[in-house]
Amino acid sequence: MTTPARLVLASKSPARTKLLSDAGIAHSILVSDVDEDAVSAAAGPLTPAETALLLARAKAEAVAADMSDGLVVGCDSVFEFDGEPYGKPWEAAVALERWQLMRGKSGVLHTGHWLINAAGGESVAHGEINSAVVHFEDVSDAEILAYVATGEPLQVAGGFTIDGLAGAFISGVDGDPHTVVGLSISTLRRLLAKTGVSITELWA
């Protein structure tokens, strides 16, 4: 199989593209137009981890459909707290309520990865879920209000970012910290290997 010339990230997440850049992985960005709510609804009941993988696959396939060659990786993250899936809060009131529930406790961040290698006209795909337990500090109401007011938690899974302002509110992570950011580089390496590509070939 011919080694593809490029990796395409099917995500508009600045955190994911920064992870790839910091890891020395050359890539470009093509954002899919996947309706996440519609895809999830059509699939029926799923666990939070299964939902993350389903949406990662949908994003990768949507972008790969317009490509005749190359690699596409799609990712999606879902935060699980007390057995319930927590997506993006979108609204300040929702983020505030969630943080009041989460403080001093722990939850699991699931990130689904789906890689498609369309090199040489062939299409090979592999997926993997990577999960990490996130432990939160027992932060005060004032700290939560100040954090929500920044707007940072509104458009991220679970309402927090470990690589941003909320890093001060996270006491530890059991698992790959990159998973919490939204893309596990070690998981990407394994998926690339399954399609016959070494991650070193993508180093810029």
mmCIF file with all atom_site columns, C-alpha atoms in Angstrom:
data_model
loop_
_atom_site.group_PDB
_atom_site.id
_atom_site.type_symbol
_atom_site.label_atom_id
_atom_site.label_alt_id
_atom_site.label_comp_id
_atom_site.label_asym_id
_atom_site.label_entity_id
_atom_site.label_seq_id
_atom_site.pdbx_PDB_ins_code
_atom_site.Cartn_x
_atom_site.Cartn_y
_atom_site.Cartn_z
_atom_site.occupancy
_atom_site.B_iso_or_equiv
_atom_site.pdbx_formal_charge
_atom_site.auth_seq_id
_atom_site.auth_comp_id
_atom_site.auth_asym_id
_atom_site.auth_atom_id
_atom_site.pdbx_PDB_model_num
ATOM 1   C CA . MET A 1 1   ? 0.000   0.000  0.000  1.00 0.00 ? 1   MET A CA 1
ATOM 2   C CA . THR A 1 2   ? 1.326   3.430  -0.918 1.00 0.00 ? 2   THR A CA 1
ATOM 3   C CA . THR A 1 3   ? 2.077   5.657  2.063  1.00 0.00 ? 3   THR A CA 1
ATOM 4   C CA . PRO A 1 4   ? -0.340  8.579  2.074  1.00 0.00 ? 4   PRO A CA 1
ATOM 5   C CA . ALA A 1 5   ? 1.141   12.028 1.744  1.00 0.00 ? 5   ALA A CA 1
ATOM 6   C CA . ARG A 1 6   ? -0.966  13.708 4.398  1.00 0.00 ? 6   ARG A CA 1
ATOM 7   C CA . LEU A 1 7   ? -3.084  13.383 7.488  1.00 0.00 ? 7   LEU A CA 1
ATOM 8   C CA . VAL A 1 8   ? -6.384  15.222 7.622  1.00 0.00 ? 8   VAL A CA 1
ATOM 9   C CA . LEU A 1 9   ? -7.978  16.055 10.964 1.00 0.00 ? 9   LEU A CA 1
ATOM 10  C CA . ALA A 1 10  ? -11.772 15.989 10.696 1.00 0.00 ? 10  ALA A CA 1
ATOM 11  C CA . SER A 1 11  ? -12.253 18.448 13.542 1.00 0.00 ? 11  SER A CA 1
ATOM 12  C CA . LYS A 1 12  ? -12.276 22.187 14.146 1.00 0.00 ? 12  LYS A CA 1
ATOM 13  C CA . SER A 1 13  ? -10.976 21.733 17.703 1.00 0.00 ? 13  SER A CA 1
ATOM 14  C CA . PRO A 1 14  ? -7.967  24.020 18.336 1.00 0.00 ? 14  PRO A CA 1
ATOM 15  C CA . ALA A 1 15  ? -6.878  21.689 21.141 1.00 0.00 ? 15  ALA A CA 1
ATOM 16  C CA . ARG A 1 16  ? -6.705  18.655 18.839 1.00 0.00 ? 16  ARG A CA 1
ATOM 17  C CA . THR A 1 17  ? -4.727  20.414 16.133 1.00 0.00 ? 17  THR A CA 1
ATOM 18  C CA . LYS A 1 18  ? -2.350  21.793 18.779 1.00 0.00 ? 18  LYS A CA 1
ATOM 19  C CA . LEU A 1 19  ? -1.809  18.267 20.112 1.00 0.00 ? 19  LEU A CA 1
ATOM 20  C CA . LEU A 1 20  ? -0.851  17.066 16.638 1.00 0.00 ? 20  LEU A CA 1
ATOM 21  C CA . SER A 1 21  ? 1.391   20.060 16.008 1.00 0.00 ? 21  SER A CA 1
ATOM 22  C CA . ASP A 1 22  ? 3.125   19.713 19.381 1.00 0.00 ? 22  ASP A CA 1
ATOM 23  C CA . ALA A 1 23  ? 3.733   16.031 18.580 1.00 0.00 ? 23  ALA A CA 1
ATOM 24  C CA . GLY A 1 24  ? 5.372   17.036 15.303 1.00 0.00 ? 24  GLY A CA 1
ATOM 25  C CA . ILE A 1 25  ? 2.631   15.529 13.148 1.00 0.00 ? 25  ILE A CA 1
ATOM 26  C CA . ALA A 1 26  ? 2.006   17.324 9.874  1.00 0.00 ? 26  ALA A CA 1
ATOM 27  C CA . HIS A 1 27  ? -1.690  17.655 9.115  1.00 0.00 ? 27  HIS A CA 1
ATOM 28  C CA . SER A 1 28  ? -4.411  19.732 7.556  1.00 0.00 ? 28  SER A CA 1
ATOM 29  C CA . ILE A 1 29  ? -7.961  20.375 8.742  1.00 0.00 ? 29  ILE A CA 1
ATOM 30  C CA . LEU A 1 30  ? -11.266 19.620 7.040  1.00 0.00 ? 30  LEU A CA 1
ATOM 31  C CA . VAL A 1 31  ? -14.349 20.031 9.210  1.00 0.00 ? 31  VAL A CA 1
ATOM 32  C CA . SER A 1 32  ? -17.253 17.663 8.634  1.00 0.00 ? 32  SER A CA 1
ATOM 33  C CA . ASP A 1 33  ? -20.861 18.832 8.560  1.00 0.00 ? 33  ASP A CA 1
ATOM 34  C CA . VAL A 1 34  ? -22.094 15.877 10.603 1.00 0.00 ? 34  VAL A CA 1
ATOM 35  C CA . ASP A 1 35  ? -25.275 16.467 12.599 1.00 0.00 ? 35  ASP A CA 1
ATOM 36  C CA . GLU A 1 36  ? -24.165 14.845 15.851 1.00 0.00 ? 36  GLU A CA 1
ATOM 37  C CA . ASP A 1 37  ? -27.629 14.823 17.421 1.00 0.00 ? 37  ASP A CA 1
ATOM 38  C CA . ALA A 1 38  ? -29.158 13.166 14.359 1.00 0.00 ? 38  ALA A CA 1
ATOM 39  C CA . VAL A 1 39  ? -26.428 10.511 14.165 1.00 0.00 ? 39  VAL A CA 1
ATOM 40  C CA . SER A 1 40  ? -26.794 9.686  17.850 1.00 0.00 ? 40  SER A CA 1
ATOM 41  C CA . ALA A 1 41  ? -30.589 9.540  17.650 1.00 0.00 ? 41  ALA A CA 1
ATOM 42  C CA . ALA A 1 42  ? -30.509 7.216  14.650 1.00 0.00 ? 42  ALA A CA 1
ATOM 43  C CA . ALA A 1 43  ? -28.173 4.810  16.436 1.00 0.00 ? 43  ALA A CA 1
ATOM 44  C CA . GLY A 1 44  ? -30.500 4.251  19.379 1.00 0.00 ? 44  GLY A CA 1
ATOM 45  C CA . PRO A 1 45  ? -29.366 3.695  22.979 1.00 0.00 ? 45  PRO A CA 1
ATOM 46  C CA . LEU A 1 46  ? -25.572 3.735  23.345 1.00 0.00 ? 46  LEU A CA 1
ATOM 47  C CA . THR A 1 47  ? -23.118 4.049  26.206 1.00 0.00 ? 47  THR A CA 1
ATOM 48  C CA . PRO A 1 48  ? -21.157 7.321  26.414 1.00 0.00 ? 48  PRO A CA 1
ATOM 49  C CA . ALA A 1 49  ? -18.056 5.527  25.117 1.00 0.00 ? 49  ALA A CA 1
ATOM 50  C CA . GLU A 1 50  ? -19.968 4.016  22.183 1.00 0.00 ? 50  GLU A CA 1
ATOM 51  C CA . THR A 1 51  ? -21.381 7.440  21.350 1.00 0.00 ? 51  THR A CA 1
ATOM 52  C CA . ALA A 1 52  ? -17.888 8.940  21.238 1.00 0.00 ? 52  ALA A CA 1
ATOM 53  C CA . LEU A 1 53  ? -16.695 6.268  18.803 1.00 0.00 ? 53  LEU A CA 1
ATOM 54  C CA . LEU A 1 54  ? -19.835 6.516  16.661 1.00 0.00 ? 54  LEU A CA 1
ATOM 55  C CA . LEU A 1 55  ? -19.447 10.270 16.206 1.00 0.00 ? 55  LEU A CA 1
ATOM 56  C CA . ALA A 1 56  ? -15.709 9.990  15.566 1.00 0.00 ? 56  ALA A CA 1
ATOM 57  C CA . ARG A 1 57  ? -16.455 7.514  12.798 1.00 0.00 ? 57  ARG A CA 1
ATOM 58  C CA . ALA A 1 58  ? -19.207 9.688  11.318 1.00 0.00 ? 58  ALA A CA 1
ATOM 59  C CA . LYS A 1 59  ? -16.884 12.699 11.160 1.00 0.00 ? 59  LYS A CA 1
ATOM 60  C CA . ALA A 1 60  ? -14.030 10.753 9.563  1.00 0.00 ? 60  ALA A CA 1
ATOM 61  C CA . GLU A 1 61  ? -16.286 9.099  6.998  1.00 0.00 ? 61  GLU A CA 1
ATOM 62  C CA . ALA A 1 62  ? -17.921 12.404 6.046  1.00 0.00 ? 62  ALA A CA 1
ATOM 63  C CA . VAL A 1 63  ? -14.550 13.979 5.284  1.00 0.00 ? 63  VAL A CA 1
ATOM 64  C CA . ALA A 1 64  ? -13.073 10.868 3.647  1.00 0.00 ? 64  ALA A CA 1
ATOM 65  C CA . ALA A 1 65  ? -16.044 10.679 1.257  1.00 0.00 ? 65  ALA A CA 1
ATOM 66  C CA . ASP A 1 66  ? -14.625 13.682 -0.593 1.00 0.00 ? 66  ASP A CA 1
ATOM 67  C CA . MET A 1 67  ? -11.067 12.326 -0.729 1.00 0.00 ? 67  MET A CA 1
ATOM 68  C CA . SER A 1 68  ? -9.503  9.810  -3.067 1.00 0.00 ? 68  SER A CA 1
ATOM 69  C CA . ASP A 1 69  ? -6.242  9.457  -1.198 1.00 0.00 ? 69  ASP A CA 1
ATOM 70  C CA . GLY A 1 70  ? -4.684  10.090 2.205  1.00 0.00 ? 70  GLY A CA 1
ATOM 71  C CA . LEU A 1 71  ? -5.432  9.598  5.877  1.00 0.00 ? 71  LEU A CA 1
ATOM 72  C CA . VAL A 1 72  ? -8.371  10.988 7.827  1.00 0.00 ? 72  VAL A CA 1
ATOM 73  C CA . VAL A 1 73  ? -8.745  10.916 11.597 1.00 0.00 ? 73  VAL A CA 1
ATOM 74  C CA . GLY A 1 74  ? -11.996 11.789 13.304 1.00 0.00 ? 74  GLY A CA 1
ATOM 75  C CA . CYS A 1 75  ? -12.371 12.241 17.056 1.00 0.00 ? 75  CYS A CA 1
ATOM 76  C CA . ASP A 1 76  ? -15.180 12.904 19.467 1.00 0.00 ? 76  ASP A CA 1
ATOM 77  C CA . SER A 1 77  ? -15.252 13.216 23.246 1.00 0.00 ? 77  SER A CA 1
ATOM 78  C CA . VAL A 1 78  ? -18.046 12.448 25.699 1.00 0.00 ? 78  VAL A CA 1
ATOM 79  C CA . PHE A 1 79  ? -17.751 12.971 29.440 1.00 0.00 ? 79  PHE A CA 1
ATOM 80  C CA . GLU A 1 80  ? -19.464 10.424 31.686 1.00 0.00 ? 80  GLU A CA 1
ATOM 81  C CA . PHE A 1 81  ? -20.472 11.450 35.192 1.00 0.00 ? 81  PHE A CA 1
ATOM 82  C CA . ASP A 1 82  ? -22.557 9.242  37.476 1.00 0.00 ? 82  ASP A CA 1
ATOM 83  C CA . GLY A 1 83  ? -23.347 7.073  34.457 1.00 0.00 ? 83  GLY A CA 1
ATOM 84  C CA . GLU A 1 84  ? -24.769 9.952  32.421 1.00 0.00 ? 84  GLU A CA 1
ATOM 85  C CA . PRO A 1 85  ? -23.241 11.439 29.247 1.00 0.00 ? 85  PRO A CA 1
ATOM 86  C CA . TYR A 1 86  ? -22.229 15.092 29.422 1.00 0.00 ? 86  TYR A CA 1
ATOM 87  C CA . GLY A 1 87  ? -21.665 16.810 26.113 1.00 0.00 ? 87  GLY A CA 1
ATOM 88  C CA . LYS A 1 88  ? -21.069 20.529 25.599 1.00 0.00 ? 88  LYS A CA 1
ATOM 89  C CA . PRO A 1 89  ? -23.070 22.678 28.046 1.00 0.00 ? 89  PRO A CA 1
ATOM 90  C CA . TRP A 1 90  ? -23.595 25.516 25.521 1.00 0.00 ? 90  TRP A CA 1
ATOM 91  C CA . GLU A 1 91  ? -25.312 27.644 28.189 1.00 0.00 ? 91  GLU A CA 1
ATOM 92  C CA . ALA A 1 92  ? -23.760 29.211 31.286 1.00 0.00 ? 92  ALA A CA 1
ATOM 93  C CA . ALA A 1 93  ? -26.548 27.983 33.567 1.00 0.00 ? 93  ALA A CA 1
ATOM 94  C CA . VAL A 1 94  ? -25.950 24.388 32.454 1.00 0.00 ? 94  VAL A CA 1
ATOM 95  C CA . ALA A 1 95  ? -22.175 24.655 32.929 1.00 0.00 ? 95  ALA A CA 1
ATOM 96  C CA . LEU A 1 96  ? -22.699 26.143 36.395 1.00 0.00 ? 96  LEU A CA 1
ATOM 97  C CA . GLU A 1 97  ? -25.026 23.342 37.455 1.00 0.00 ? 97  GLU A CA 1
ATOM 98  C CA . ARG A 1 98  ? -22.671 20.658 36.182 1.00 0.00 ? 98  ARG A CA 1
ATOM 99  C CA . TRP A 1 99  ? -19.652 22.082 37.964 1.00 0.00 ? 99  TRP A CA 1
ATOM 100 C CA . GLN A 1 100 ? -21.572 22.263 41.225 1.00 0.00 ? 100 GLN A CA 1
ATOM 101 C CA . LEU A 1 101 ? -22.286 18.548 40.835 1.00 0.00 ? 101 LEU A CA 1
ATOM 102 C CA . MET A 1 102 ? -18.788 17.544 39.671 1.00 0.00 ? 102 MET A CA 1
ATOM 103 C CA . ARG A 1 103 ? -16.611 19.394 42.178 1.00 0.00 ? 103 ARG A CA 1
ATOM 104 C CA . GLY A 1 104 ? -14.772 17.150 44.580 1.00 0.00 ? 104 GLY A CA 1
ATOM 105 C CA . LYS A 1 105 ? -15.737 14.098 42.536 1.00 0.00 ? 105 LYS A CA 1
ATOM 106 C CA . SER A 1 106 ? -14.540 12.161 39.490 1.00 0.00 ? 106 SER A CA 1
ATOM 107 C CA . GLY A 1 107 ? -15.806 11.337 36.024 1.00 0.00 ? 107 GLY A CA 1
ATOM 108 C CA . VAL A 1 108 ? -14.625 9.560  32.889 1.00 0.00 ? 108 VAL A CA 1
ATOM 109 C CA . LEU A 1 109 ? -13.719 11.295 29.649 1.00 0.00 ? 109 LEU A CA 1
ATOM 110 C CA . HIS A 1 110 ? -14.181 8.999  26.631 1.00 0.00 ? 110 HIS A CA 1
ATOM 111 C CA . THR A 1 111 ? -12.542 9.964  23.339 1.00 0.00 ? 111 THR A CA 1
ATOM 112 C CA . GLY A 1 112 ? -13.380 7.991  20.230 1.00 0.00 ? 112 GLY A CA 1
ATOM 113 C CA . HIS A 1 113 ? -10.831 7.820  17.405 1.00 0.00 ? 113 HIS A CA 1
ATOM 114 C CA . TRP A 1 114 ? -11.572 6.690  13.850 1.00 0.00 ? 114 TRP A CA 1
ATOM 115 C CA . LEU A 1 115 ? -8.827  6.509  11.229 1.00 0.00 ? 115 LEU A CA 1
ATOM 116 C CA . ILE A 1 116 ? -9.423  5.954  7.518  1.00 0.00 ? 116 ILE A CA 1
ATOM 117 C CA . ASN A 1 117 ? -6.548  5.222  5.149  1.00 0.00 ? 117 ASN A CA 1
ATOM 118 C CA . ALA A 1 118 ? -7.676  5.732  1.563  1.00 0.00 ? 118 ALA A CA 1
ATOM 119 C CA . ALA A 1 119 ? -4.226  5.404  0.026  1.00 0.00 ? 119 ALA A CA 1
ATOM 120 C CA . GLY A 1 120 ? -3.991  3.964  -3.437 1.00 0.00 ? 120 GLY A CA 1
ATOM 121 C CA . GLY A 1 121 ? -7.748  3.935  -3.883 1.00 0.00 ? 121 GLY A CA 1
ATOM 122 C CA . GLU A 1 122 ? -8.209  1.363  -1.134 1.00 0.00 ? 122 GLU A CA 1
ATOM 123 C CA . SER A 1 123 ? -10.029 2.195  2.082  1.00 0.00 ? 123 SER A CA 1
ATOM 124 C CA . VAL A 1 124 ? -8.968  0.720  5.412  1.00 0.00 ? 124 VAL A CA 1
ATOM 125 C CA . ALA A 1 125 ? -10.514 1.909  8.667  1.00 0.00 ? 125 ALA A CA 1
ATOM 126 C CA . HIS A 1 126 ? -9.874  1.253  12.333 1.00 0.00 ? 126 HIS A CA 1
ATOM 127 C CA . GLY A 1 127 ? -11.338 2.737  15.482 1.00 0.00 ? 127 GLY A CA 1
ATOM 128 C CA . GLU A 1 128 ? -10.531 2.794  19.172 1.00 0.00 ? 128 GLU A CA 1
ATOM 129 C CA . ILE A 1 129 ? -11.936 4.341  22.332 1.00 0.00 ? 129 ILE A CA 1
ATOM 130 C CA . ASN A 1 130 ? -9.567  5.713  24.930 1.00 0.00 ? 130 ASN A CA 1
ATOM 131 C CA . SER A 1 131 ? -10.903 6.646  28.364 1.00 0.00 ? 131 SER A CA 1
ATOM 132 C CA . ALA A 1 132 ? -9.408  8.503  31.316 1.00 0.00 ? 132 ALA A CA 1
ATOM 133 C CA . VAL A 1 133 ? -10.707 9.209  34.815 1.00 0.00 ? 133 VAL A CA 1
ATOM 134 C CA . VAL A 1 134 ? -10.666 12.900 35.734 1.00 0.00 ? 134 VAL A CA 1
ATOM 135 C CA . HIS A 1 135 ? -10.542 13.963 39.390 1.00 0.00 ? 135 HIS A CA 1
ATOM 136 C CA . PHE A 1 136 ? -11.867 17.420 40.255 1.00 0.00 ? 136 PHE A CA 1
ATOM 137 C CA . GLU A 1 137 ? -10.848 19.732 43.066 1.00 0.00 ? 137 GLU A CA 1
ATOM 138 C CA . ASP A 1 138 ? -13.532 20.769 45.551 1.00 0.00 ? 138 ASP A CA 1
ATOM 139 C CA . VAL A 1 139 ? -13.735 24.261 44.070 1.00 0.00 ? 139 VAL A CA 1
ATOM 140 C CA . SER A 1 140 ? -15.807 27.068 45.562 1.00 0.00 ? 140 SER A CA 1
ATOM 141 C CA . ASP A 1 141 ? -18.946 28.654 44.152 1.00 0.00 ? 141 ASP A CA 1
ATOM 142 C CA . ALA A 1 142 ? -16.953 31.815 43.478 1.00 0.00 ? 142 ALA A CA 1
ATOM 143 C CA . GLU A 1 143 ? -14.364 29.885 41.469 1.00 0.00 ? 143 GLU A CA 1
ATOM 144 C CA . ILE A 1 144 ? -17.066 28.120 39.461 1.00 0.00 ? 144 ILE A CA 1
ATOM 145 C CA . LEU A 1 145 ? -18.848 31.402 38.715 1.00 0.00 ? 145 LEU A CA 1
ATOM 146 C CA . ALA A 1 146 ? -15.593 33.024 37.615 1.00 0.00 ? 146 ALA A CA 1
ATOM 147 C CA . TYR A 1 147 ? -14.743 30.066 35.375 1.00 0.00 ? 147 TYR A CA 1
ATOM 148 C CA . VAL A 1 148 ? -18.151 29.900 33.718 1.00 0.00 ? 148 VAL A CA 1
ATOM 149 C CA . ALA A 1 149 ? -18.014 33.663 33.138 1.00 0.00 ? 149 ALA A CA 1
ATOM 150 C CA . THR A 1 150 ? -14.903 33.192 30.958 1.00 0.00 ? 150 THR A CA 1
ATOM 151 C CA . GLY A 1 151 ? -16.979 31.204 28.460 1.00 0.00 ? 151 GLY A CA 1
ATOM 152 C CA . GLU A 1 152 ? -14.343 28.483 28.213 1.00 0.00 ? 152 GLU A CA 1
ATOM 153 C CA . PRO A 1 153 ? -16.504 25.577 29.441 1.00 0.00 ? 153 PRO A CA 1
ATOM 154 C CA . LEU A 1 154 ? -19.508 26.240 27.212 1.00 0.00 ? 154 LEU A CA 1
ATOM 155 C CA . GLN A 1 155 ? -18.315 24.533 24.028 1.00 0.00 ? 155 GLN A CA 1
ATOM 156 C CA . VAL A 1 156 ? -16.238 21.629 25.337 1.00 0.00 ? 156 VAL A CA 1
ATOM 157 C CA . ALA A 1 157 ? -17.308 18.126 26.341 1.00 0.00 ? 157 ALA A CA 1
ATOM 158 C CA . GLY A 1 158 ? -18.045 17.953 30.044 1.00 0.00 ? 158 GLY A CA 1
ATOM 159 C CA . GLY A 1 159 ? -17.677 21.694 30.469 1.00 0.00 ? 159 GLY A CA 1
ATOM 160 C CA . PHE A 1 160 ? -13.943 21.721 31.230 1.00 0.00 ? 160 PHE A CA 1
ATOM 161 C CA . THR A 1 161 ? -10.508 21.720 29.614 1.00 0.00 ? 161 THR A CA 1
ATOM 162 C CA . ILE A 1 162 ? -7.432  20.235 31.246 1.00 0.00 ? 162 ILE A CA 1
ATOM 163 C CA . ASP A 1 163 ? -5.158  22.312 28.991 1.00 0.00 ? 163 ASP A CA 1
ATOM 164 C CA . GLY A 1 164 ? -6.900  25.597 29.766 1.00 0.00 ? 164 GLY A CA 1
ATOM 165 C CA . LEU A 1 165 ? -8.206  27.539 32.726 1.00 0.00 ? 165 LEU A CA 1
ATOM 166 C CA . ALA A 1 166 ? -9.839  24.476 34.320 1.00 0.00 ? 166 ALA A CA 1
ATOM 167 C CA . GLY A 1 167 ? -6.442  22.834 34.693 1.00 0.00 ? 167 GLY A CA 1
ATOM 168 C CA . ALA A 1 168 ? -6.304  24.484 38.120 1.00 0.00 ? 168 ALA A CA 1
ATOM 169 C CA . PHE A 1 169 ? -9.510  22.669 39.085 1.00 0.00 ? 169 PHE A CA 1
ATOM 170 C CA . ILE A 1 170 ? -8.314  19.163 38.146 1.00 0.00 ? 170 ILE A CA 1
ATOM 171 C CA . SER A 1 171 ? -6.319  17.294 40.779 1.00 0.00 ? 171 SER A CA 1
ATOM 172 C CA . GLY A 1 172 ? -5.353  14.315 38.656 1.00 0.00 ? 172 GLY A CA 1
ATOM 173 C CA . VAL A 1 173 ? -6.014  12.054 35.685 1.00 0.00 ? 173 VAL A CA 1
ATOM 174 C CA . ASP A 1 174 ? -5.918  8.261  35.609 1.00 0.00 ? 174 ASP A CA 1
ATOM 175 C CA . GLY A 1 175 ? -5.024  7.417  32.026 1.00 0.00 ? 175 GLY A CA 1
ATOM 176 C CA . ASP A 1 176 ? -3.653  9.258  29.014 1.00 0.00 ? 176 ASP A CA 1
ATOM 177 C CA . PRO A 1 177 ? -3.968  13.050 29.602 1.00 0.00 ? 177 PRO A CA 1
ATOM 178 C CA . HIS A 1 178 ? -4.117  13.554 25.829 1.00 0.00 ? 178 HIS A CA 1
ATOM 179 C CA . THR A 1 179 ? -7.413  11.679 25.877 1.00 0.00 ? 179 THR A CA 1
ATOM 180 C CA . VAL A 1 180 ? -8.858  14.399 28.087 1.00 0.00 ? 180 VAL A CA 1
ATOM 181 C CA . VAL A 1 181 ? -7.682  17.055 25.643 1.00 0.00 ? 181 VAL A CA 1
ATOM 182 C CA . GLY A 1 182 ? -9.466  15.218 22.838 1.00 0.00 ? 182 GLY A CA 1
ATOM 183 C CA . LEU A 1 183 ? -6.964  13.115 20.878 1.00 0.00 ? 183 LEU A CA 1
ATOM 184 C CA . SER A 1 184 ? -4.667  10.411 22.226 1.00 0.00 ? 184 SER A CA 1
ATOM 185 C CA . ILE A 1 185 ? -1.415  10.501 20.270 1.00 0.00 ? 185 ILE A CA 1
ATOM 186 C CA . SER A 1 186 ? -0.503  6.976  21.398 1.00 0.00 ? 186 SER A CA 1
ATOM 187 C CA . THR A 1 187 ? -3.905  5.734  20.197 1.00 0.00 ? 187 THR A CA 1
ATOM 188 C CA . LEU A 1 188 ? -3.319  7.440  16.860 1.00 0.00 ? 188 LEU A CA 1
ATOM 189 C CA . ARG A 1 189 ? 0.037   5.649  16.601 1.00 0.00 ? 189 ARG A CA 1
ATOM 190 C CA . ARG A 1 190 ? -1.659  2.279  17.097 1.00 0.00 ? 190 ARG A CA 1
ATOM 191 C CA . LEU A 1 191 ? -4.347  3.017  14.528 1.00 0.00 ? 191 LEU A CA 1
ATOM 192 C CA . LEU A 1 192 ? -1.791  4.187  11.983 1.00 0.00 ? 192 LEU A CA 1
ATOM 193 C CA . ALA A 1 193 ? 0.223   0.996  12.513 1.00 0.00 ? 193 ALA A CA 1
ATOM 194 C CA . LYS A 1 194 ? -2.884  -1.094 11.827 1.00 0.00 ? 194 LYS A CA 1
ATOM 195 C CA . THR A 1 195 ? -3.160  0.568  8.414  1.00 0.00 ? 195 THR A CA 1
ATOM 196 C CA . GLY A 1 196 ? 0.503   0.036  7.640  1.00 0.00 ? 196 GLY A CA 1
ATOM 197 C CA . VAL A 1 197 ? 1.756   3.542  8.425  1.00 0.00 ? 197 VAL A CA 1
ATOM 198 C CA . SER A 1 198 ? 4.346   4.503  11.028 1.00 0.00 ? 198 SER A CA 1
ATOM 199 C CA . ILE A 1 199 ? 3.646   7.709  12.906 1.00 0.00 ? 199 ILE A CA 1
ATOM 200 C CA . THR A 1 200 ? 7.278   8.690  12.286 1.00 0.00 ? 200 THR A CA 1
ATOM 201 C CA . GLU A 1 201 ? 6.413   9.039  8.595  1.00 0.00 ? 201 GLU A CA 1
ATOM 202 C CA . LEU A 1 202 ? 4.115   11.921 9.495  1.00 0.00 ? 202 LEU A CA 1
ATOM 203 C CA . TRP A 1 203 ? 6.601   13.884 11.559 1.00 0.00 ? 203 TRP A CA 1
ATOM 204 C CA . ALA A 1 204 ? 6.971   17.326 10.054 1.00 0.00 ? 204 ALA A CA 1
#
